[in-house]
Short mmCIF file of C-alpha atoms and ligand atoms in Angstrom, two decimals:
data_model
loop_
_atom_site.label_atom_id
_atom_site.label_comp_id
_atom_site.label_asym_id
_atom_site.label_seq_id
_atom_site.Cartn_x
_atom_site.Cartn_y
_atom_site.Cartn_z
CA UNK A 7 0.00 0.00 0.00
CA UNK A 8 1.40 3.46 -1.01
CA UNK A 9 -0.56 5.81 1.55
CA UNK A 10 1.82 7.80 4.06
CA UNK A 11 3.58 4.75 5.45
CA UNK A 12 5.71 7.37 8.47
CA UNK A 13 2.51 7.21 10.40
CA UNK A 14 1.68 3.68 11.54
CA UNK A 15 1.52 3.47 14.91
CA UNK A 16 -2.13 2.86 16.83
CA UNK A 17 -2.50 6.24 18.42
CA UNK A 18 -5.99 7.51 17.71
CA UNK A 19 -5.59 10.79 17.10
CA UNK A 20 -6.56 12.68 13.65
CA UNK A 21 -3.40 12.23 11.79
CA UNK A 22 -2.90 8.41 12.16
CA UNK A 23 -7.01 7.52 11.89
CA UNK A 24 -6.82 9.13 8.96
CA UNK A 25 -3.78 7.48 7.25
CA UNK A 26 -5.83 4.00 8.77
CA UNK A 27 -8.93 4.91 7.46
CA UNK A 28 -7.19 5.20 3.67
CA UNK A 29 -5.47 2.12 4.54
CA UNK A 30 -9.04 0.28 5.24
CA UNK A 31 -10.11 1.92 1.88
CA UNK A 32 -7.35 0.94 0.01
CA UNK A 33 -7.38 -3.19 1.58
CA UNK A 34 -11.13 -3.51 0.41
CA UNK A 35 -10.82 -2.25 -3.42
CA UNK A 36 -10.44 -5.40 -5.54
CA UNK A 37 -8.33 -6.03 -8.62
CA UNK A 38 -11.65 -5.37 -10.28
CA UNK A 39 -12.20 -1.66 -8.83
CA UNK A 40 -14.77 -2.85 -6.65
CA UNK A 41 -15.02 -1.86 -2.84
CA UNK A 42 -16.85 -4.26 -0.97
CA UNK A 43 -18.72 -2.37 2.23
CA UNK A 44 -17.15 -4.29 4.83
CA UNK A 45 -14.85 -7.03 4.92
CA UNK A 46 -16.00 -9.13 7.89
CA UNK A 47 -19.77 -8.92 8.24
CA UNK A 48 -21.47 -11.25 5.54
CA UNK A 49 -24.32 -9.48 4.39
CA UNK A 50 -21.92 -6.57 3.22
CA UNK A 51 -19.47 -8.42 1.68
CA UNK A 52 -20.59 -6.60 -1.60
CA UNK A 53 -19.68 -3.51 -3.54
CA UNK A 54 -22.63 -0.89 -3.59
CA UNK A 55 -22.56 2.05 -5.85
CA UNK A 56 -23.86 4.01 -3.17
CA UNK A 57 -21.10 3.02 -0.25
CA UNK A 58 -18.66 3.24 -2.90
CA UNK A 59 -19.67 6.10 -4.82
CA UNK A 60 -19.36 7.97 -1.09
CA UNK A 61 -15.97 6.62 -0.82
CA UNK A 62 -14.85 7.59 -4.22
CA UNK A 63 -15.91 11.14 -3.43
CA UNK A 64 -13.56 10.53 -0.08
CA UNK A 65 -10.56 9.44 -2.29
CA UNK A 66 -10.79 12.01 -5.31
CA UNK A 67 -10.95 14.95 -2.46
CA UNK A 68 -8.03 13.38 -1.01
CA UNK A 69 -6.18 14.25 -4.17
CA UNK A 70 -3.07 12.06 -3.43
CA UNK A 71 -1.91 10.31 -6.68
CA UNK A 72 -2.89 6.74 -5.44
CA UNK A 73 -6.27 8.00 -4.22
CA UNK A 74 -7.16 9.35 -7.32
CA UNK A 75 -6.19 6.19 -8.90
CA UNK A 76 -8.00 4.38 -6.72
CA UNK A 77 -11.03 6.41 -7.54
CA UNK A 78 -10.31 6.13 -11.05
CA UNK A 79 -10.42 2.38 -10.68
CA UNK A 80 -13.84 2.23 -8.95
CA UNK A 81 -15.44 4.48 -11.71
CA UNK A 82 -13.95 1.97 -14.23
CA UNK A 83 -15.81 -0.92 -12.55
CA UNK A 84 -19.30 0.80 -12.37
CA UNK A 85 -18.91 1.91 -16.03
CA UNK A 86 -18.10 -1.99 -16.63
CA UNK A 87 -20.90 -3.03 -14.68
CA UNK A 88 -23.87 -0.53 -15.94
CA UNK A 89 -22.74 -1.37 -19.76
CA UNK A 90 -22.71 -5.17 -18.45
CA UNK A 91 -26.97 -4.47 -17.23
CA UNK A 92 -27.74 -2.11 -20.32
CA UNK A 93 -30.33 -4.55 -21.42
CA UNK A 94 -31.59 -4.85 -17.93
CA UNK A 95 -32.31 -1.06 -17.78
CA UNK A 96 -33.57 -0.70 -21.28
CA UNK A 97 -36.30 -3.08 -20.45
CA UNK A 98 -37.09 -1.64 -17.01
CA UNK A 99 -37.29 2.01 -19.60
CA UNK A 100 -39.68 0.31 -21.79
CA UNK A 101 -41.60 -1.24 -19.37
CA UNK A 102 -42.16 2.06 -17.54
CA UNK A 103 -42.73 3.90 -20.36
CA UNK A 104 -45.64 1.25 -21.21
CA UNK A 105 -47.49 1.75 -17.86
CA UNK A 106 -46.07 -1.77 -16.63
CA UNK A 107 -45.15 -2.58 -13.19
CA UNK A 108 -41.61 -3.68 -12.73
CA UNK A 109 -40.05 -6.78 -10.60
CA UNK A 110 -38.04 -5.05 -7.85
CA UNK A 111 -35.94 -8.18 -8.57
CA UNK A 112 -35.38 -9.29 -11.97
CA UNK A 113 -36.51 -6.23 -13.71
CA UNK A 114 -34.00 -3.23 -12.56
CA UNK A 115 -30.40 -2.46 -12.22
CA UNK A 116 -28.82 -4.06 -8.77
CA UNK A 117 -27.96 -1.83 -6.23
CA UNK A 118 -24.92 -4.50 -5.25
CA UNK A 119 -22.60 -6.71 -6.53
CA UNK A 120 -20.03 -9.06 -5.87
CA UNK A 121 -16.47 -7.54 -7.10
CA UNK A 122 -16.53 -9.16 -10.18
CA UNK A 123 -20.02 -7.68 -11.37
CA UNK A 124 -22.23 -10.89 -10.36
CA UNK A 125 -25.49 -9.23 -8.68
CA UNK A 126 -25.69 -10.05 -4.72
CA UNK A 127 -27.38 -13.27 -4.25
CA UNK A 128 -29.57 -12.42 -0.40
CA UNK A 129 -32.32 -11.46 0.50
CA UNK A 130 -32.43 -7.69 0.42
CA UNK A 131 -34.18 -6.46 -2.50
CA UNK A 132 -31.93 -5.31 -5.09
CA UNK A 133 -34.02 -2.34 -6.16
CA UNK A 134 -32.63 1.11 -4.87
CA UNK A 135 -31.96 3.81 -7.30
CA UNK A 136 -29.71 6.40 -5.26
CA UNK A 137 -26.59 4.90 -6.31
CA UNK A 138 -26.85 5.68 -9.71
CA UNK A 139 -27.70 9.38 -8.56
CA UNK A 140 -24.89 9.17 -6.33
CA UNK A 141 -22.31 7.76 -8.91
CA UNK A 142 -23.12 10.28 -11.53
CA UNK A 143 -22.48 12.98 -8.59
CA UNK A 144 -19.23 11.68 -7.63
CA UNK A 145 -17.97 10.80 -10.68
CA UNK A 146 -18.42 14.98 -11.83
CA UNK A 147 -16.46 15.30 -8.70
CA UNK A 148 -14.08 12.97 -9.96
CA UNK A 149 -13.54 14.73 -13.21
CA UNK A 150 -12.52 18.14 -11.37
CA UNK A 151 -9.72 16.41 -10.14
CA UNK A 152 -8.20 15.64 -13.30
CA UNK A 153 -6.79 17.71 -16.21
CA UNK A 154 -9.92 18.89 -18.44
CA UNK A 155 -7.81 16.61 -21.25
CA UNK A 156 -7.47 13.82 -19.26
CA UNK A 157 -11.45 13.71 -17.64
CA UNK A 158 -12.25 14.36 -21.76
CA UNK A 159 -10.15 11.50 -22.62
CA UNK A 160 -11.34 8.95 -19.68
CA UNK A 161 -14.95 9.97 -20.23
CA UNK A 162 -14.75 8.85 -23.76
CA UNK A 163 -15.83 5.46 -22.37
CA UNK A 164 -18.05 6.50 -20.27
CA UNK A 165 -20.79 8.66 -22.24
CA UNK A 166 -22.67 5.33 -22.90
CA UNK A 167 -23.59 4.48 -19.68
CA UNK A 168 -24.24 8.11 -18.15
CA UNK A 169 -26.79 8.36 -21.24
CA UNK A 170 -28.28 5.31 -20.40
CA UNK A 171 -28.56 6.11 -16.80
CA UNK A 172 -29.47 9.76 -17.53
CA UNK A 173 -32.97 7.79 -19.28
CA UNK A 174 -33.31 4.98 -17.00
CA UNK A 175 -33.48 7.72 -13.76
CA UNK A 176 -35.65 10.07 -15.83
CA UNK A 177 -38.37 7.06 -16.69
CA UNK A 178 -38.09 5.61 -13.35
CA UNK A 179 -37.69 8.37 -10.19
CA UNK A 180 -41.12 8.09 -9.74
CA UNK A 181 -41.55 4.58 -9.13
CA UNK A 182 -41.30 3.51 -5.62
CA UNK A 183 -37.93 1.54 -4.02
CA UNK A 184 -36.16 0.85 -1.72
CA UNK A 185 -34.31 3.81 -0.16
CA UNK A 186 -30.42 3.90 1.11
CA UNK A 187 -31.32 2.12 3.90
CA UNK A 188 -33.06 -0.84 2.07
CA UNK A 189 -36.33 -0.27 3.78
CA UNK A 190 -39.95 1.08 2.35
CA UNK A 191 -39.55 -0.46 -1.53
CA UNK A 192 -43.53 1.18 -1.43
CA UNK A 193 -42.33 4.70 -0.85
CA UNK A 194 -39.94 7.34 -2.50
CA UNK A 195 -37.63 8.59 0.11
CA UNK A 196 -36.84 11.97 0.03
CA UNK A 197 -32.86 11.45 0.18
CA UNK A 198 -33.21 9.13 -2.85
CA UNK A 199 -34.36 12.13 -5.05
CA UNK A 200 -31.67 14.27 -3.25
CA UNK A 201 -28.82 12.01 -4.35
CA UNK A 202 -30.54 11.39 -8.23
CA UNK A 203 -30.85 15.42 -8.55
CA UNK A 204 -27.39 15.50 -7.19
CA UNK A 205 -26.41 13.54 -10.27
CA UNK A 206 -28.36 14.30 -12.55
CA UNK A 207 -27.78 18.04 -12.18
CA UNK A 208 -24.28 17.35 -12.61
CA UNK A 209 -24.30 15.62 -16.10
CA UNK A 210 -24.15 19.08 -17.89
CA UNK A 211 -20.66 18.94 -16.05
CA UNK A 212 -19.81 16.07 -17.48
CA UNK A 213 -20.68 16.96 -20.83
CA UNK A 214 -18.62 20.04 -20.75
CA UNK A 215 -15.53 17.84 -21.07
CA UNK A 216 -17.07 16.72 -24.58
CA UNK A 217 -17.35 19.23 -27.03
CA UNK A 218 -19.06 17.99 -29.98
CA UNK A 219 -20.35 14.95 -28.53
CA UNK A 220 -24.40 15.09 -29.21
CA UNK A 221 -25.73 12.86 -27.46
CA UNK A 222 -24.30 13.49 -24.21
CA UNK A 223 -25.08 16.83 -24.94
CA UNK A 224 -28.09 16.02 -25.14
CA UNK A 225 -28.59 13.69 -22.05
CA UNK A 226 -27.22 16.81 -20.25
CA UNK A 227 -30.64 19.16 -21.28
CA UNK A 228 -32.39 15.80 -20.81
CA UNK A 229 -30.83 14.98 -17.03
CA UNK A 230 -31.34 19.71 -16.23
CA UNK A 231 -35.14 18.95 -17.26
CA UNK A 232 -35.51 16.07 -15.12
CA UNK A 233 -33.57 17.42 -12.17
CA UNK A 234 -35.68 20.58 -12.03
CA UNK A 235 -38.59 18.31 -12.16
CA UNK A 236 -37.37 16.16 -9.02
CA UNK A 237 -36.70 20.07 -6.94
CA UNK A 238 -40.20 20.67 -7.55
CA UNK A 239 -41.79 17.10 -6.64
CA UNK A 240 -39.61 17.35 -3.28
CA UNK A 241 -40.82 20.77 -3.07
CA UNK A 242 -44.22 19.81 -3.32
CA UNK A 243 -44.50 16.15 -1.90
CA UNK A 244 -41.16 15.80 0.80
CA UNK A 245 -41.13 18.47 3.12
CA UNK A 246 -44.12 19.71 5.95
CA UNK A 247 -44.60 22.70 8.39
CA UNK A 248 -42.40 22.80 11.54
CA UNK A 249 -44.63 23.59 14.39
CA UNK A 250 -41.57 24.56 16.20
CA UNK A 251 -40.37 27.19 13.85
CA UNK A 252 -43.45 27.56 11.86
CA UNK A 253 -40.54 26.55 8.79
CA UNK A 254 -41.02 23.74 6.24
CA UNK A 255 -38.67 21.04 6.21
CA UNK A 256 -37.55 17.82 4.39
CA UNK A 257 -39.34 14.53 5.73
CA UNK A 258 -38.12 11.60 5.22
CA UNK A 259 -40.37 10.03 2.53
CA UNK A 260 -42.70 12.15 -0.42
CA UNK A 261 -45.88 11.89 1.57
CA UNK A 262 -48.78 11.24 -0.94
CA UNK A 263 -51.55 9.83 0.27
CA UNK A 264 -50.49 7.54 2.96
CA UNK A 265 -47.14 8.60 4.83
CA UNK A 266 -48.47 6.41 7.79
CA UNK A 267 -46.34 6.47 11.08
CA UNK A 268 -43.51 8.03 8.95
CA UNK A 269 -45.26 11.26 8.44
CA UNK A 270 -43.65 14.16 9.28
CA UNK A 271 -40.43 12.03 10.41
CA UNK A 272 -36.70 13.04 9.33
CA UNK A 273 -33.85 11.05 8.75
CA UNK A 274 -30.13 11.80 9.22
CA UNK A 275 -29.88 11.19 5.26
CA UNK A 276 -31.53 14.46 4.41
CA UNK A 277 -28.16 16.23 5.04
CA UNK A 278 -26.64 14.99 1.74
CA UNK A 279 -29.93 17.38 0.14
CA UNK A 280 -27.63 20.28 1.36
CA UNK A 281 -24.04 18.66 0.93
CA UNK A 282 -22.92 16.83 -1.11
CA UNK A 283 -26.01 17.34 -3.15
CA UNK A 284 -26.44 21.00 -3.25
CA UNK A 285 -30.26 20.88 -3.65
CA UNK A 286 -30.41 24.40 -1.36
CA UNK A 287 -27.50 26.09 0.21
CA UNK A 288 -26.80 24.82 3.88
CA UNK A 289 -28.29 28.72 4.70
CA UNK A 290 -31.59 28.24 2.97
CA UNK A 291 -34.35 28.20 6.17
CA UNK A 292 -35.75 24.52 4.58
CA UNK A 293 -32.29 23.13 5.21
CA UNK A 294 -31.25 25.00 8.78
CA UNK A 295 -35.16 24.26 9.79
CA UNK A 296 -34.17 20.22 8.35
CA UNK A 297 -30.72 19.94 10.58
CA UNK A 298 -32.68 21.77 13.50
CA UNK A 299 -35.24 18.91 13.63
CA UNK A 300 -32.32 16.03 12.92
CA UNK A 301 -30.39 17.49 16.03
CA UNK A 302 -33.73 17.35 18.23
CA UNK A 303 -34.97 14.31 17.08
CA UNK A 304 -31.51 12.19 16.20
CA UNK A 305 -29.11 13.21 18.16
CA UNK A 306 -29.36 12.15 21.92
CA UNK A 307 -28.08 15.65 23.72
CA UNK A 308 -30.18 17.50 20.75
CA UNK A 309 -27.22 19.43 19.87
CA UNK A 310 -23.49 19.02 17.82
CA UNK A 311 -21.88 19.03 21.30
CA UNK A 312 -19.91 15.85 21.04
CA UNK A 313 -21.68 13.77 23.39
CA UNK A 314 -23.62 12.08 20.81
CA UNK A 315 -24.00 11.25 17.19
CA UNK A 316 -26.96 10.97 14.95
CA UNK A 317 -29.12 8.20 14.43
CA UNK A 318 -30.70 7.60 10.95
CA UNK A 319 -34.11 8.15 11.95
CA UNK A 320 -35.90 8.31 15.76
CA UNK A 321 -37.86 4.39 14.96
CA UNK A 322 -35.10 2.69 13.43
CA UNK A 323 -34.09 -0.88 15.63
CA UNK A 324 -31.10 -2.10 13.03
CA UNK A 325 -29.09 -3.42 15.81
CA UNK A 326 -30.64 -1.39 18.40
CA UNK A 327 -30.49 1.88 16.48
CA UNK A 328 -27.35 3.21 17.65
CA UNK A 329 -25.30 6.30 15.91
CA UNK A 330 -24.15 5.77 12.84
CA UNK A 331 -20.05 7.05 12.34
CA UNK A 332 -20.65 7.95 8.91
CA UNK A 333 -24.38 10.49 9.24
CA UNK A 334 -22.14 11.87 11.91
CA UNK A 335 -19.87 13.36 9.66
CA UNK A 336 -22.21 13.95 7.09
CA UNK A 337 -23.46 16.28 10.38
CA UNK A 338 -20.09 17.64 10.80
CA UNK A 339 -19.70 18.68 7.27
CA UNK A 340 -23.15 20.35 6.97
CA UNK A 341 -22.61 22.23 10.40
CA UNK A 342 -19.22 22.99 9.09
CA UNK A 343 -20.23 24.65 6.07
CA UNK A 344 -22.97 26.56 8.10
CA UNK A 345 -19.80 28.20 9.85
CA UNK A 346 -20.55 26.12 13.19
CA UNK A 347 -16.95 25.39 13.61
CA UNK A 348 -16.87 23.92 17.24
CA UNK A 349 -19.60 21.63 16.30
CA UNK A 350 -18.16 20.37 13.27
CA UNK A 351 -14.86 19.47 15.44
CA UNK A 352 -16.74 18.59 18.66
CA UNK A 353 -18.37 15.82 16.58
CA UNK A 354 -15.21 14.46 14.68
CA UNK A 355 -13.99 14.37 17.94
CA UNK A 356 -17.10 11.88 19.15
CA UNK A 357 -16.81 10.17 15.73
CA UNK A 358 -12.39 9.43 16.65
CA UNK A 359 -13.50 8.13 20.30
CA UNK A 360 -16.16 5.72 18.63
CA UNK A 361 -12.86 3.87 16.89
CA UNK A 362 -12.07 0.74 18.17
CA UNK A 363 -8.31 0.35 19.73
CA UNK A 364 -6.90 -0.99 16.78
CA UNK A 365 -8.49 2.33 14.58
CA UNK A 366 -11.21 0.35 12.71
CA UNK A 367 -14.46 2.33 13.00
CA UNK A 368 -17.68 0.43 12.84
CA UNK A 369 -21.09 1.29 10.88
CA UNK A 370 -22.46 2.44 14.48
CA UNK A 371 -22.39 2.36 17.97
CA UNK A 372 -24.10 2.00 20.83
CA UNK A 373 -24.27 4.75 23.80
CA UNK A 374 -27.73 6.22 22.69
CA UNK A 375 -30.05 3.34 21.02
CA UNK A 376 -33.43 3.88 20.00
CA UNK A 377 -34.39 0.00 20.61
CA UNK A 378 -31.50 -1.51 23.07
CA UNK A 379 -33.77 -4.28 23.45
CA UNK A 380 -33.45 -4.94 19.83
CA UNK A 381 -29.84 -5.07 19.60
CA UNK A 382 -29.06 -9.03 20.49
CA UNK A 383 -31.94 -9.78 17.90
CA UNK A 384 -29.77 -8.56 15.36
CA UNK A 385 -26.40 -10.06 16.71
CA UNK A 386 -27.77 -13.65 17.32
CA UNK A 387 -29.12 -13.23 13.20
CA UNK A 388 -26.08 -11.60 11.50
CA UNK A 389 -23.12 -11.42 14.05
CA UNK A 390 -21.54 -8.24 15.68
CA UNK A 391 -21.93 -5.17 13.83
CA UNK A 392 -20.15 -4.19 10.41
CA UNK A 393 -16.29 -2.71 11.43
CA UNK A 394 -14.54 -1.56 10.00
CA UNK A 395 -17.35 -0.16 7.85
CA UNK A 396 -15.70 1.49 4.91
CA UNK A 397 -18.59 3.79 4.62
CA UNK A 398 -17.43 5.12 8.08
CA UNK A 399 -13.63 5.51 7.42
CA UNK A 400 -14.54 7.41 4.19
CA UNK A 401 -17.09 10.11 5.61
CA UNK A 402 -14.28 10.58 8.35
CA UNK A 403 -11.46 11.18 5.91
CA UNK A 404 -14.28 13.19 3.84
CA UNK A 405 -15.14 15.06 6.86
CA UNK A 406 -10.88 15.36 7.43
CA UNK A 407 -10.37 16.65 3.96
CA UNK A 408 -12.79 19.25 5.00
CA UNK A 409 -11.91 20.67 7.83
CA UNK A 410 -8.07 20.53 6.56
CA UNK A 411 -9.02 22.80 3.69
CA UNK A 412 -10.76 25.35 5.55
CA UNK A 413 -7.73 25.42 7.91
CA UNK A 414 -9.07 24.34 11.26
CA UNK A 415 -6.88 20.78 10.93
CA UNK A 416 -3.45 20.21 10.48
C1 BGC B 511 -27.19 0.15 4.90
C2 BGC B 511 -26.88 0.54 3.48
C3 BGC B 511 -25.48 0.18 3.10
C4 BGC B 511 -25.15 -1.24 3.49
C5 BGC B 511 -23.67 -1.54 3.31
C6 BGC B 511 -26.82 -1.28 5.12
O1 BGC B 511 -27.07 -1.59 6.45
O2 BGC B 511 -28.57 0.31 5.14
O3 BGC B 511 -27.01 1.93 3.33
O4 BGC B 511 -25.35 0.34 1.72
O5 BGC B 511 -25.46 -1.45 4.82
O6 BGC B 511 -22.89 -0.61 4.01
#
């Protein structure tokens, strides 16, 4: 491994969790540019486009040479894999466009794979459509990294599957699936649109790269259209007066007719609306009215004070619902770029004590749980939770990267 090999010891502070955390990234990327999610808990021992286009974004901002590469590698394996499905998606278009319903199993794109591009064989259903939002996100991200010659020339092989996906989100974001969390396949959640008009909104970028090349041109106005579309369905369908602050903000699912026991409900995922996503800057009252709510109802001491991180959502009983590593420096970030400096570093610090001795930092822990009496449920059916979690280890070094460049870290 080629990261900064000076810094190996085990001593938990910033510097050397960082270097560990792009060691754990770098030990779970296969030969084939996959990342698998975690490499000792079973039911993650896949490579998701969302966990892995999150980690991309982690390496590219990193901006080391064998980060980028790295980066560069995992882009190369989605393009494989999407070109690999095409006839998978082009049906699911068709289908949609006909008025049928589609198999959430054998009609859509996976949402996971094994590293060599075989779809997961479990029991989760494989129909979530983030990733693909995500992807397209991180992989405009990606592109900034690079000389504008060098993105032109490496998108070359790409413009077939970002056209593809630019038609296969723009037929399907209305259909129901399962959101990042692989719950509710009945419902649209609210941070699934997020992370598709995160993507889709960055296509133009994309395209820039390619003068003269139509069609992605094209799939550029095409992705604009649909994005707009998506702001104005959230706008409409995903957000609900605050009583508190007499302020809309961002629920969890697109209500409809029947939100159920979700209505009104936020989850820790709505950050990535404001950052990475940029649906509305992080000073825009729907998004400081959104992380008001998430720090009353997700984190334990109700505000970025360290003591606690953030749950996903207030009902959640995934081993116990305890604080998830990663949302917590999705928190960081957002409060960061809101200019609430002491909480952004007051939770990285809670996120470095949550490590375990040897610097591997699991999917969540377990101070604050929503359900404690849940928690040995889950153990006795899948084993101790996922850690390392490279989901985790990446929003840290994301959150790192972060605060480095707006010269609060050394
Ligand atoms: C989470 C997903 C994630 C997967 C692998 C699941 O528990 O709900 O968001 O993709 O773990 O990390």
């Amino acid at each position: 491994m080629s990261v900064d090999s000076t810094v190996t010891s085990p001593v938990l502070n910033t510097g050397w969790l960082y270097e560990n955390s792009l060691r754990v990234i770098l030990a779970n990327q296969a030969p084939t540019g996959a990342i698998i999610a975690s490499p000792n808990f079973g039911q993650y021992g896949y490579s998701w486009f969302r966990d892995g286009a999150f980690i991309a974004l982690a390496l590219a901002d990193t901006g080391r040479p064998e980060t980028i590469e790295a980066a560069r590698r995992f882009h190369g394996w989605v393009n494989a894999t999407i070109r690999r499905y095409r006839d998978l998606a082009l049906n699911a278009i068709a289908k949609v466009k006909a008025g049928q319903t589609l198999d959430p199993v054998t009609d859509v794109l996976h949402c996971r794979y094994t590293v060599d591009g075989e779809p997961s064989q479990d029991d989760w259903v494989p129909f979530q459509i983030d990733g693909f939002g995500t992807w397209l996100y991180v992989l405009a991200e990606y592109c900034q990294r690079l000389e504008p010659a060098q993105a032109a020339t490496e998108l070359a092989g790409y413009s077939d599957a970002i056209v593809l996906l630019v038609d296969y989100l723009g037929a399907l974001w209305q259909t129901p699936n399962y959101d990042c969390w692989e719950e509710h396949g009945d419902k649209i959640a609210t941070s699934t649109l997020a992370a598709l008009y995160g993507g889709l909104s960055r296509v133009a970028d994309l395209a820039a790269y390619r003068p003269g090349d139509g069609v992605l041109e094209n799939a550029a106005t095409t992705a604009k259209n649909t994005a707009k579309d998506i702001k104005a369905y959230i706008l409409a369908k995903g957000t609900v007066l605050d009583p508190v602050s007499a302020q809309r903000y961002l629920t969890k699912y697109c209500g409809g007719a029947d939100p159920g026991e979700l209505a009104g409900a936020v989850d820790s995922n709505l950050l990535w609306a404001a950052v990475p996503y940029g649906l509305w800057p992080v000073d825009d009252p729907l998004i400081t009215t959104t992380v008001e709510k998430i720090l009353r109802d997700l984190v334990a001491s109700g505000q970025p004070d360290g003591t606690a991180g953030a749950h996903r959502y207030a009902r959640d009983s995934y081993f116990g619902g305890g604080e998830w590593l990663l949302l917590t420096a999705w928190l960081a970030v957002v409060r960061l770029d809101q200019g609430d400096t002491a909480g952004a570093k007051a939770l990285l610090g809670w996120i470095e004590r949550q490590a375990s001795p040897d610097g591997d930092m699991p999917e969540q822990t377990f101070e604050h749980m929503n359900r404690p009496d849940m928690l040995n449920h889950w153990i006795e059916t899948w084993g101790e939770v996922a850690n390392p979690l490279v989901w985790s280890h990446a929003s840290y070094v994301t959150l790192v990267n972060r605060l480095r460049s707006a010269g609060l870290l050394d």
